[in-house]
Amino acid sequence: MNALKENWKVALVDALVLVVVVFLFVFRHPVLAIVTLVLGIAGTVLYIIGSKRLAQQEESKAQLEAAKQTVSMFIISKKKMKLKDAGLPSAALESVGKLARNQKVPVLKVKVGSQIMTLLCEPEIFDSVPEKKEVKATVAGLYVTSVKGLHGNKGVKKVEEKKGFWKRTLEKAQEKAGAKQIK
């Protein structure tokens, strides 16, 4: 009963799919009924997997928040490279799945005190991280979650989002027409 309270939306969608399948069988459309049934089952499975992944993600964010600490570091270089080529400790690589090792991730090579380390970085802040500068960063284990400028820097610069083809074309057309830009 507890599982039904948690997944009542899924149960409702499954019931609707079942009603549609019965309706299609009654009106002699068995192929359409089977396709509808398969799509309903696939949607249910994807919803359940997605909700479990979301719960895992929230749990890992809570762990990162609990373990974070502020560290002053000098950023030597930053790259996007495969996890297995990043030079991380073997214990960190073993905890990651085999398929995830081949994905490109943002990696920072930093100097903390007298020690040179390789750290992973959040993709959202990777573009705004300055190279060859000393920064104050919030770190949780091997993961950099935020960066602030240090030593007279006017803060870490924010990178503008790249405009897509259609947005650039629209702006050019509006500029030629003398119209105001739509935001």
Coordinates of N, CA and C in Angstrom, one line a residue:
M1 N 0.8 -1.2 0.0 CA 0.0 0.0 0.0 C 0.9 1.3 0.0
N2 N 2.0 1.2 0.7 CA 2.9 2.3 0.8 C 3.5 2.6 -0.6
A3 N 3.8 1.6 -1.4 CA 4.3 1.8 -2.7 C 3.3 2.5 -3.6
L4 N 2.0 2.2 -3.4 CA 1.0 2.8 -4.2 C 0.8 4.2 -3.9
K5 N 1.0 4.6 -2.6 CA 1.0 6.0 -2.3 C 2.1 6.8 -2.9
E6 N 3.3 6.2 -3.0 CA 4.4 6.9 -3.6 C 4.3 7.0 -5.1
N7 N 3.7 6.0 -5.8 CA 3.7 5.9 -7.2 C 2.3 5.9 -7.8
W8 N 1.4 6.8 -7.2 CA 0.0 6.8 -7.6 C -0.1 7.4 -9.1
K9 N 0.8 8.2 -9.5 CA 0.8 8.7 -10.9 C 1.0 7.6 -11.9
V10 N 2.0 6.8 -11.5 CA 2.3 5.6 -12.4 C 1.1 4.7 -12.5
A11 N 0.5 4.4 -11.3 CA -0.6 3.5 -11.3 C -1.8 4.1 -12.1
L12 N -2.0 5.4 -12.1 CA -3.1 6.0 -12.8 C -2.8 5.9 -14.3
V13 N -1.6 6.2 -14.7 CA -1.2 6.1 -16.2 C -1.4 4.7 -16.6
D14 N -0.9 3.7 -15.8 CA -1.1 2.3 -16.2 C -2.5 1.9 -16.4
A15 N -3.4 2.4 -15.5 CA -4.8 2.1 -15.6 C -5.4 2.6 -16.9
L16 N -5.0 3.9 -17.2 CA -5.5 4.5 -18.4 C -5.0 3.7 -19.7
V17 N -3.7 3.3 -19.6 CA -3.2 2.5 -20.8 C -3.9 1.2 -20.9
L18 N -4.2 0.6 -19.8 CA -5.0 -0.7 -19.8 C -6.4 -0.5 -20.4
V19 N -7.1 0.6 -20.0 CA -8.4 0.9 -20.6 C -8.3 1.1 -22.1
V20 N -7.3 1.8 -22.5 CA -7.1 2.1 -24.0 C -6.8 0.8 -24.7
V21 N -6.0 -0.1 -24.1 CA -5.7 -1.4 -24.7 C -7.0 -2.2 -24.9
V22 N -7.8 -2.3 -23.8 CA -9.0 -3.1 -23.9 C -9.9 -2.5 -25.0
F23 N -10.0 -1.1 -25.0 CA -10.9 -0.5 -26.0 C -10.4 -0.8 -27.4
L24 N -9.1 -0.8 -27.6 CA -8.6 -1.1 -29.0 C -8.8 -2.6 -29.3
F25 N -8.7 -3.5 -28.4 CA -9.0 -4.9 -28.7 C -10.4 -5.1 -29.0
V26 N -11.3 -4.4 -28.3 CA -12.7 -4.5 -28.6 C -13.1 -4.1 -30.0
F27 N -12.5 -3.0 -30.4 CA -12.8 -2.5 -31.8 C -11.8 -3.0 -32.8
R28 N -11.2 -4.2 -32.6 CA -10.5 -4.9 -33.5 C -9.2 -4.2 -34.1
H29 N -8.5 -3.6 -33.2 CA -7.2 -3.0 -33.6 C -6.1 -3.6 -32.7
P30 N -5.8 -4.9 -32.8 CA -4.9 -5.6 -31.9 C -3.4 -5.1 -32.0
V31 N -3.0 -4.7 -33.2 CA -1.6 -4.2 -33.4 C -1.5 -2.9 -32.6
L32 N -2.4 -2.0 -32.8 CA -2.4 -0.7 -32.1 C -2.5 -0.9 -30.6
A33 N -3.3 -1.9 -30.1 CA -3.4 -2.2 -28.7 C -2.0 -2.7 -28.2
I34 N -1.3 -3.5 -28.9 CA -0.1 -4.1 -28.4 C 1.0 -2.9 -28.4
V35 N 1.0 -2.1 -29.4 CA 1.9 -0.9 -29.4 C 1.6 0.0 -28.2
T36 N 0.4 0.3 -27.9 CA 0.0 1.1 -26.8 C 0.4 0.5 -25.5
L37 N 0.3 -0.8 -25.4 CA 0.6 -1.5 -24.2 C 2.2 -1.5 -24.0
V38 N 2.9 -1.7 -25.0 CA 4.4 -1.7 -24.9 C 4.8 -0.3 -24.5
L39 N 4.3 0.8 -25.2 CA 4.6 2.1 -24.8 C 4.3 2.5 -23.4
G40 N 3.1 2.0 -22.9 CA 2.8 2.2 -21.5 C 3.7 1.6 -20.5
I41 N 4.1 0.3 -20.8 CA 5.1 -0.4 -20.0 C 6.4 0.3 -20.0
A42 N 6.9 0.7 -21.2 CA 8.2 1.4 -21.3 C 8.1 2.7 -20.5
G43 N 7.0 3.5 -20.6 CA 6.9 4.7 -19.9 C 7.0 4.5 -18.4
T44 N 6.3 3.5 -17.9 CA 6.3 3.2 -16.5 C 7.7 2.8 -16.0
V45 N 8.4 2.0 -16.8 CA 9.7 1.6 -16.4 C 10.6 2.8 -16.3
L46 N 10.6 3.7 -17.4 CA 11.4 4.9 -17.4 C 11.1 5.8 -16.2
Y47 N 9.8 5.9 -15.9 CA 9.5 6.8 -14.8 C 10.0 6.3 -13.5
I48 N 9.9 5.0 -13.2 CA 10.4 4.4 -12.0 C 11.9 4.5 -11.9
I49 N 12.6 4.2 -13.0 CA 14.1 4.4 -13.0 C 14.5 5.8 -12.8
G50 N 13.8 6.7 -13.5 CA 14.1 8.2 -13.3 C 13.9 8.6 -11.9
S51 N 12.9 8.2 -11.2 CA 12.6 8.6 -9.8 C 13.7 8.1 -8.9
K52 N 14.2 6.8 -9.2 CA 15.2 6.3 -8.3 C 16.5 7.0 -8.5
R53 N 16.8 7.4 -9.8 CA 18.1 8.1 -10.1 C 18.0 9.5 -9.5
L54 N 16.8 10.1 -9.5 CA 16.7 11.4 -8.8 C 16.9 11.4 -7.3
A55 N 16.4 10.3 -6.7 CA 16.7 10.1 -5.3 C 18.1 9.9 -5.0
Q56 N 18.8 9.1 -5.8 CA 20.3 8.9 -5.7 C 21.0 10.2 -5.8
Q57 N 20.6 11.0 -6.8 CA 21.3 12.3 -7.1 C 21.1 13.3 -5.9
E58 N 19.9 13.3 -5.3 CA 19.7 14.2 -4.1 C 20.5 13.7 -3.0
E59 N 20.6 12.4 -2.8 CA 21.4 11.8 -1.7 C 22.9 12.2 -1.9
S60 N 23.4 12.1 -3.1 CA 24.8 12.4 -3.3 C 25.1 13.9 -3.2
K61 N 24.1 14.8 -3.5 CA 24.3 16.2 -3.3 C 24.3 16.5 -1.8
A62 N 23.5 15.8 -1.0 CA 23.5 16.0 0.4 C 24.9 15.6 1.0
Q63 N 25.5 14.5 0.5 CA 26.8 14.1 1.0 C 27.9 15.1 0.6
L64 N 27.8 15.6 -0.6 CA 28.7 16.7 -1.0 C 28.6 17.9 -0.1
E65 N 27.4 18.3 0.2 CA 27.2 19.5 1.0 C 27.8 19.2 2.4
A66 N 27.7 18.0 2.9 CA 28.2 17.7 4.3 C 29.7 17.6 4.3
A67 N 30.3 17.3 3.2 CA 31.8 17.1 3.2 C 32.6 18.2 2.6
K68 N 31.9 19.3 2.2 CA 32.6 20.4 1.5 C 33.4 21.2 2.5
Q69 N 34.5 21.7 2.0 CA 35.4 22.6 2.8 C 36.1 23.6 1.8
T70 N 36.4 24.8 2.3 CA 37.0 25.8 1.5 C 38.5 25.7 1.5
V71 N 39.1 25.7 0.3 CA 40.6 25.6 0.2 C 41.1 26.6 -0.8
S72 N 42.3 27.2 -0.5 CA 43.0 28.1 -1.4 C 43.9 27.3 -2.3
M73 N 43.8 27.5 -3.6 CA 44.5 26.7 -4.5 C 44.9 27.5 -5.8
F74 N 46.0 27.1 -6.4 CA 46.4 27.7 -7.7 C 46.1 26.7 -8.8
I75 N 45.3 27.2 -9.8 CA 44.8 26.3 -10.9 C 45.9 26.4 -12.0
I76 N 46.5 25.2 -12.2 CA 47.6 25.1 -13.2 C 46.9 25.0 -14.6
S77 N 46.0 24.1 -14.7 CA 45.3 23.9 -16.0 C 44.0 23.3 -15.9
K78 N 43.2 23.4 -16.9 CA 41.8 22.8 -16.9 C 41.6 22.2 -18.3
K79 N 41.0 21.0 -18.3 CA 40.7 20.3 -19.5 C 39.5 19.5 -19.3
K80 N 38.9 19.1 -20.5 CA 37.8 18.1 -20.5 C 38.5 16.8 -21.1
M81 N 38.5 15.8 -20.2 CA 39.1 14.6 -20.7 C 38.4 13.4 -20.1
K82 N 38.7 12.2 -20.7 CA 38.1 11.0 -20.2 C 38.5 10.7 -18.8
L83 N 37.7 10.1 -18.0 CA 37.9 9.9 -16.6 C 39.1 9.0 -16.4
K84 N 39.3 8.0 -17.3 CA 40.4 7.0 -17.1 C 41.7 7.6 -17.5
D85 N 41.7 8.7 -18.3 CA 42.9 9.4 -18.7 C 43.3 10.6 -17.8
A86 N 42.4 10.9 -16.8 CA 42.6 12.1 -16.0 C 43.7 12.0 -14.9
G87 N 44.1 10.8 -14.6 CA 45.2 10.6 -13.6 C 44.6 10.6 -12.2
L88 N 43.4 10.2 -12.0 CA 42.8 10.1 -10.7 C 43.3 8.9 -10.0
P89 N 43.2 8.8 -8.7 CA 43.6 7.6 -7.9 C 42.8 6.4 -8.4
S90 N 43.4 5.2 -8.3 CA 42.7 4.0 -8.7 C 41.4 3.7 -7.9
A91 N 41.4 4.1 -6.6 CA 40.2 3.9 -5.8 C 39.0 4.7 -6.3
A92 N 39.3 5.9 -6.8 CA 38.3 6.8 -7.4 C 37.7 6.2 -8.7
L93 N 38.6 5.6 -9.5 CA 38.2 5.0 -10.8 C 37.4 3.8 -10.6
E94 N 37.8 3.0 -9.6 CA 37.0 1.7 -9.3 C 35.6 2.0 -8.9
S95 N 35.4 3.1 -8.2 CA 34.0 3.4 -7.7 C 33.1 3.9 -8.8
V96 N 33.6 4.2 -10.0 CA 32.8 4.7 -11.1 C 32.6 3.5 -12.1
G97 N 31.4 3.5 -12.7 CA 31.0 2.4 -13.6 C 31.9 2.4 -14.9
K98 N 31.9 1.3 -15.6 CA 32.8 1.1 -16.7 C 32.5 2.1 -17.9
L99 N 31.2 2.3 -18.1 CA 30.8 3.2 -19.2 C 31.1 4.6 -18.8
A100 N 31.0 5.0 -17.6 CA 31.2 6.4 -17.2 C 32.7 6.7 -17.2
R101 N 33.6 5.7 -17.2 CA 35.0 6.0 -17.3 C 35.4 6.6 -18.7
N102 N 34.6 6.3 -19.7 CA 34.9 6.8 -21.1 C 34.3 8.2 -21.4
Q103 N 33.5 8.7 -20.5 CA 32.8 10.0 -20.7 C 33.8 11.1 -20.4
K104 N 33.8 12.2 -21.1 CA 34.6 13.3 -20.9 C 34.1 14.1 -19.7
V105 N 34.9 14.4 -18.8 CA 34.5 15.2 -17.6 C 35.5 16.4 -17.5
P106 N 35.0 17.5 -16.8 CA 35.9 18.6 -16.6 C 36.9 18.3 -15.5
V107 N 38.2 18.5 -15.8 CA 39.3 18.1 -14.8 C 40.1 19.4 -14.6
L108 N 40.5 19.6 -13.3 CA 41.4 20.7 -13.0 C 42.7 20.1 -12.4
K109 N 43.8 20.6 -12.9 CA 45.1 20.3 -12.3 C 45.4 21.5 -11.4
V110 N 45.6 21.3 -10.1 CA 45.7 22.4 -9.1 C 46.9 22.1 -8.2
K111 N 47.4 23.2 -7.6 CA 48.4 23.1 -6.6 C 47.9 23.6 -5.3
V112 N 47.8 22.7 -4.4 CA 47.3 23.0 -3.0 C 48.4 22.9 -2.1
G113 N 48.9 24.0 -1.6 CA 50.1 24.0 -0.7 C 51.3 23.7 -1.6
S114 N 52.0 22.6 -1.3 CA 53.1 22.2 -2.1 C 52.7 20.9 -2.9
Q115 N 51.5 20.5 -2.9 CA 51.1 19.3 -3.5 C 50.3 19.6 -4.8
I116 N 50.6 18.9 -5.9 CA 49.9 19.0 -7.1 C 48.9 17.9 -7.2
M117 N 47.6 18.3 -7.5 CA 46.5 17.3 -7.4 C 45.7 17.4 -8.7
T118 N 44.9 16.4 -9.0 CA 44.0 16.4 -10.1 C 42.6 16.3 -9.5
L119 N 41.7 17.3 -9.8 CA 40.4 17.3 -9.2 C 39.4 17.4 -10.3
L120 N 38.2 16.8 -10.0 CA 37.0 16.9 -10.9 C 36.3 18.2 -10.6
C121 N 35.6 18.8 -11.6 CA 35.0 20.1 -11.4 C 33.5 19.9 -11.9
E122 N 32.6 20.8 -11.3 CA 31.3 20.8 -11.7 C 31.2 21.4 -13.1
P123 N 30.4 20.8 -14.0 CA 30.3 21.3 -15.4 C 29.8 22.7 -15.5
E124 N 28.9 23.1 -14.6 CA 28.3 24.4 -14.6 C 29.3 25.5 -14.4
I125 N 30.4 25.3 -13.5 CA 31.3 26.3 -13.2 C 32.6 26.2 -14.0
F126 N 32.8 25.1 -14.8 CA 34.1 24.8 -15.5 C 34.5 26.0 -16.4
D127 N 33.6 26.6 -17.1 CA 34.0 27.6 -18.0 C 34.4 28.9 -17.3
S128 N 33.9 29.1 -16.1 CA 34.2 30.4 -15.4 C 35.4 30.2 -14.5
V129 N 36.0 29.1 -14.5 CA 37.2 28.9 -13.6 C 38.4 29.5 -14.4
P130 N 39.2 30.4 -13.7 CA 40.3 31.0 -14.3 C 41.5 30.1 -14.3
E131 N 42.3 30.1 -15.4 CA 43.5 29.3 -15.5 C 44.7 30.2 -15.0
K132 N 45.7 29.5 -14.4 CA 46.9 30.2 -14.0 C 46.7 31.3 -12.9
K133 N 45.7 31.1 -12.1 CA 45.3 32.0 -11.1 C 45.1 31.3 -9.7
E134 N 45.3 32.1 -8.6 CA 45.0 31.5 -7.3 C 43.5 31.8 -7.0
V135 N 42.8 30.8 -6.5 CA 41.4 31.0 -6.2 C 41.1 30.3 -4.9
K136 N 40.0 30.7 -4.4 CA 39.4 30.0 -3.2 C 38.3 29.1 -3.7
A137 N 38.4 27.8 -3.5 CA 37.4 26.9 -4.0 C 36.8 26.1 -2.9
T138 N 35.5 25.7 -3.1 CA 34.8 24.8 -2.2 C 35.0 23.4 -2.8
V139 N 35.6 22.5 -2.0 CA 36.0 21.2 -2.5 C 35.3 20.2 -1.5
A140 N 34.8 19.1 -2.2 CA 34.3 17.9 -1.4 C 35.0 16.7 -1.9
G141 N 36.0 16.3 -1.2 CA 36.8 15.1 -1.7 C 37.7 15.5 -2.9
L142 N 37.4 14.9 -4.1 CA 38.1 15.2 -5.3 C 37.2 16.1 -6.2
Y143 N 36.2 16.7 -5.7 CA 35.2 17.4 -6.5 C 35.1 18.9 -6.2
V144 N 35.3 19.8 -7.1 CA 35.3 21.2 -6.9 C 33.8 21.6 -7.2
T145 N 33.2 22.3 -6.2 CA 31.8 22.7 -6.4 C 31.6 24.1 -6.7
S146 N 32.5 25.0 -6.2 CA 32.4 26.4 -6.5 C 33.8 27.1 -6.4
V147 N 34.0 28.2 -7.1 CA 35.3 28.9 -7.1 C 35.0 30.4 -7.0
K148 N 35.9 31.0 -6.2 CA 35.9 32.5 -6.0 C 37.3 33.0 -6.3
G149 N 37.4 34.2 -6.8 CA 38.7 34.8 -7.1 C 39.4 35.2 -5.9
L150 N 40.7 35.4 -6.0 CA 41.6 35.7 -4.8 C 42.7 36.6 -5.3
H151 N 43.3 37.3 -4.4 CA 44.5 38.2 -4.6 C 44.2 39.2 -5.7
G152 N 43.3 40.1 -5.4 CA 43.0 41.2 -6.3 C 42.2 41.0 -7.5
N153 N 41.9 39.8 -7.7 CA 41.0 39.5 -8.9 C 39.7 40.1 -8.7
K154 N 39.0 40.5 -9.7 CA 37.7 41.1 -9.6 C 36.6 40.0 -9.6
G155 N 36.9 38.9 -9.0 CA 36.0 37.8 -9.1 C 36.2 36.9 -10.3
V156 N 35.6 35.8 -10.3 CA 35.7 34.9 -11.4 C 34.7 35.4 -12.5
K157 N 35.1 35.5 -13.7 CA 34.3 36.0 -14.8 C 33.2 35.0 -15.2
K158 N 32.1 35.5 -15.5 CA 31.0 34.7 -15.9 C 31.0 34.6 -17.5
V159 N 30.9 33.4 -18.0 CA 31.0 33.2 -19.4 C 29.6 33.3 -20.0
E160 N 29.4 34.1 -21.0 CA 28.1 34.3 -21.7 C 27.8 33.0 -22.4
E161 N 26.5 32.7 -22.4 CA 26.0 31.5 -23.2 C 26.2 31.8 -24.7
K162 N 26.6 30.8 -25.4 CA 26.7 30.9 -26.9 C 25.2 31.0 -27.5
K163 N 25.1 31.9 -28.4 CA 23.8 32.0 -29.0 C 23.7 31.0 -30.2
G164 N 22.5 30.5 -30.3 CA 22.3 29.5 -31.4 C 22.1 30.2 -32.7
F165 N 22.0 29.5 -33.8 CA 21.9 30.0 -35.1 C 20.6 30.8 -35.3
W166 N 19.5 30.3 -34.8 CA 18.2 31.0 -35.0 C 18.2 32.3 -34.2
K167 N 18.8 32.3 -33.0 CA 18.7 33.5 -32.2 C 19.6 34.6 -32.9
R168 N 20.8 34.2 -33.4 CA 21.6 35.2 -34.1 C 20.9 35.7 -35.3
T169 N 20.3 34.9 -36.1 CA 19.5 35.3 -37.3 C 18.4 36.2 -36.9
L170 N 17.7 35.9 -35.9 CA 16.6 36.8 -35.4 C 17.1 38.2 -35.0
E171 N 18.2 38.2 -34.3 CA 18.8 39.5 -33.8 C 19.3 40.3 -35.0
K172 N 19.9 39.6 -36.0 CA 20.3 40.4 -37.2 C 19.1 41.0 -38.0
A173 N 18.0 40.2 -38.1 CA 16.9 40.7 -38.8 C 16.2 41.8 -38.0
Q174 N 16.2 41.7 -36.7 CA 15.6 42.8 -35.9 C 16.5 44.1 -36.0
E175 N 17.8 43.9 -36.0 CA 18.7 45.0 -36.1 C 18.5 45.7 -37.5
K176 N 18.4 45.0 -38.5 CA 18.1 45.6 -39.8 C 16.8 46.3 -39.9
A177 N 15.8 45.8 -39.2 CA 14.5 46.4 -39.3 C 14.4 47.5 -38.3
G178 N 15.3 47.6 -37.4 CA 15.3 48.7 -36.4 C 14.4 48.4 -35.2
A179 N 14.0 47.2 -35.0 CA 13.1 46.8 -33.9 C 13.9 46.5 -32.7
K180 N 13.2 46.6 -31.5 CA 13.8 46.2 -30.3 C 13.9 44.7 -30.1
Q181 N 14.9 44.3 -29.3 CA 15.2 42.9 -29.2 C 14.2 42.3 -28.2
I182 N 13.8 41.1 -28.5 CA 12.8 40.3 -27.7 C 13.7 39.5 -26.7
K183 N 13.3 39.6 -25.4 CA 14.0 38.8 -24.4 C 13.2 37.7 -23.9

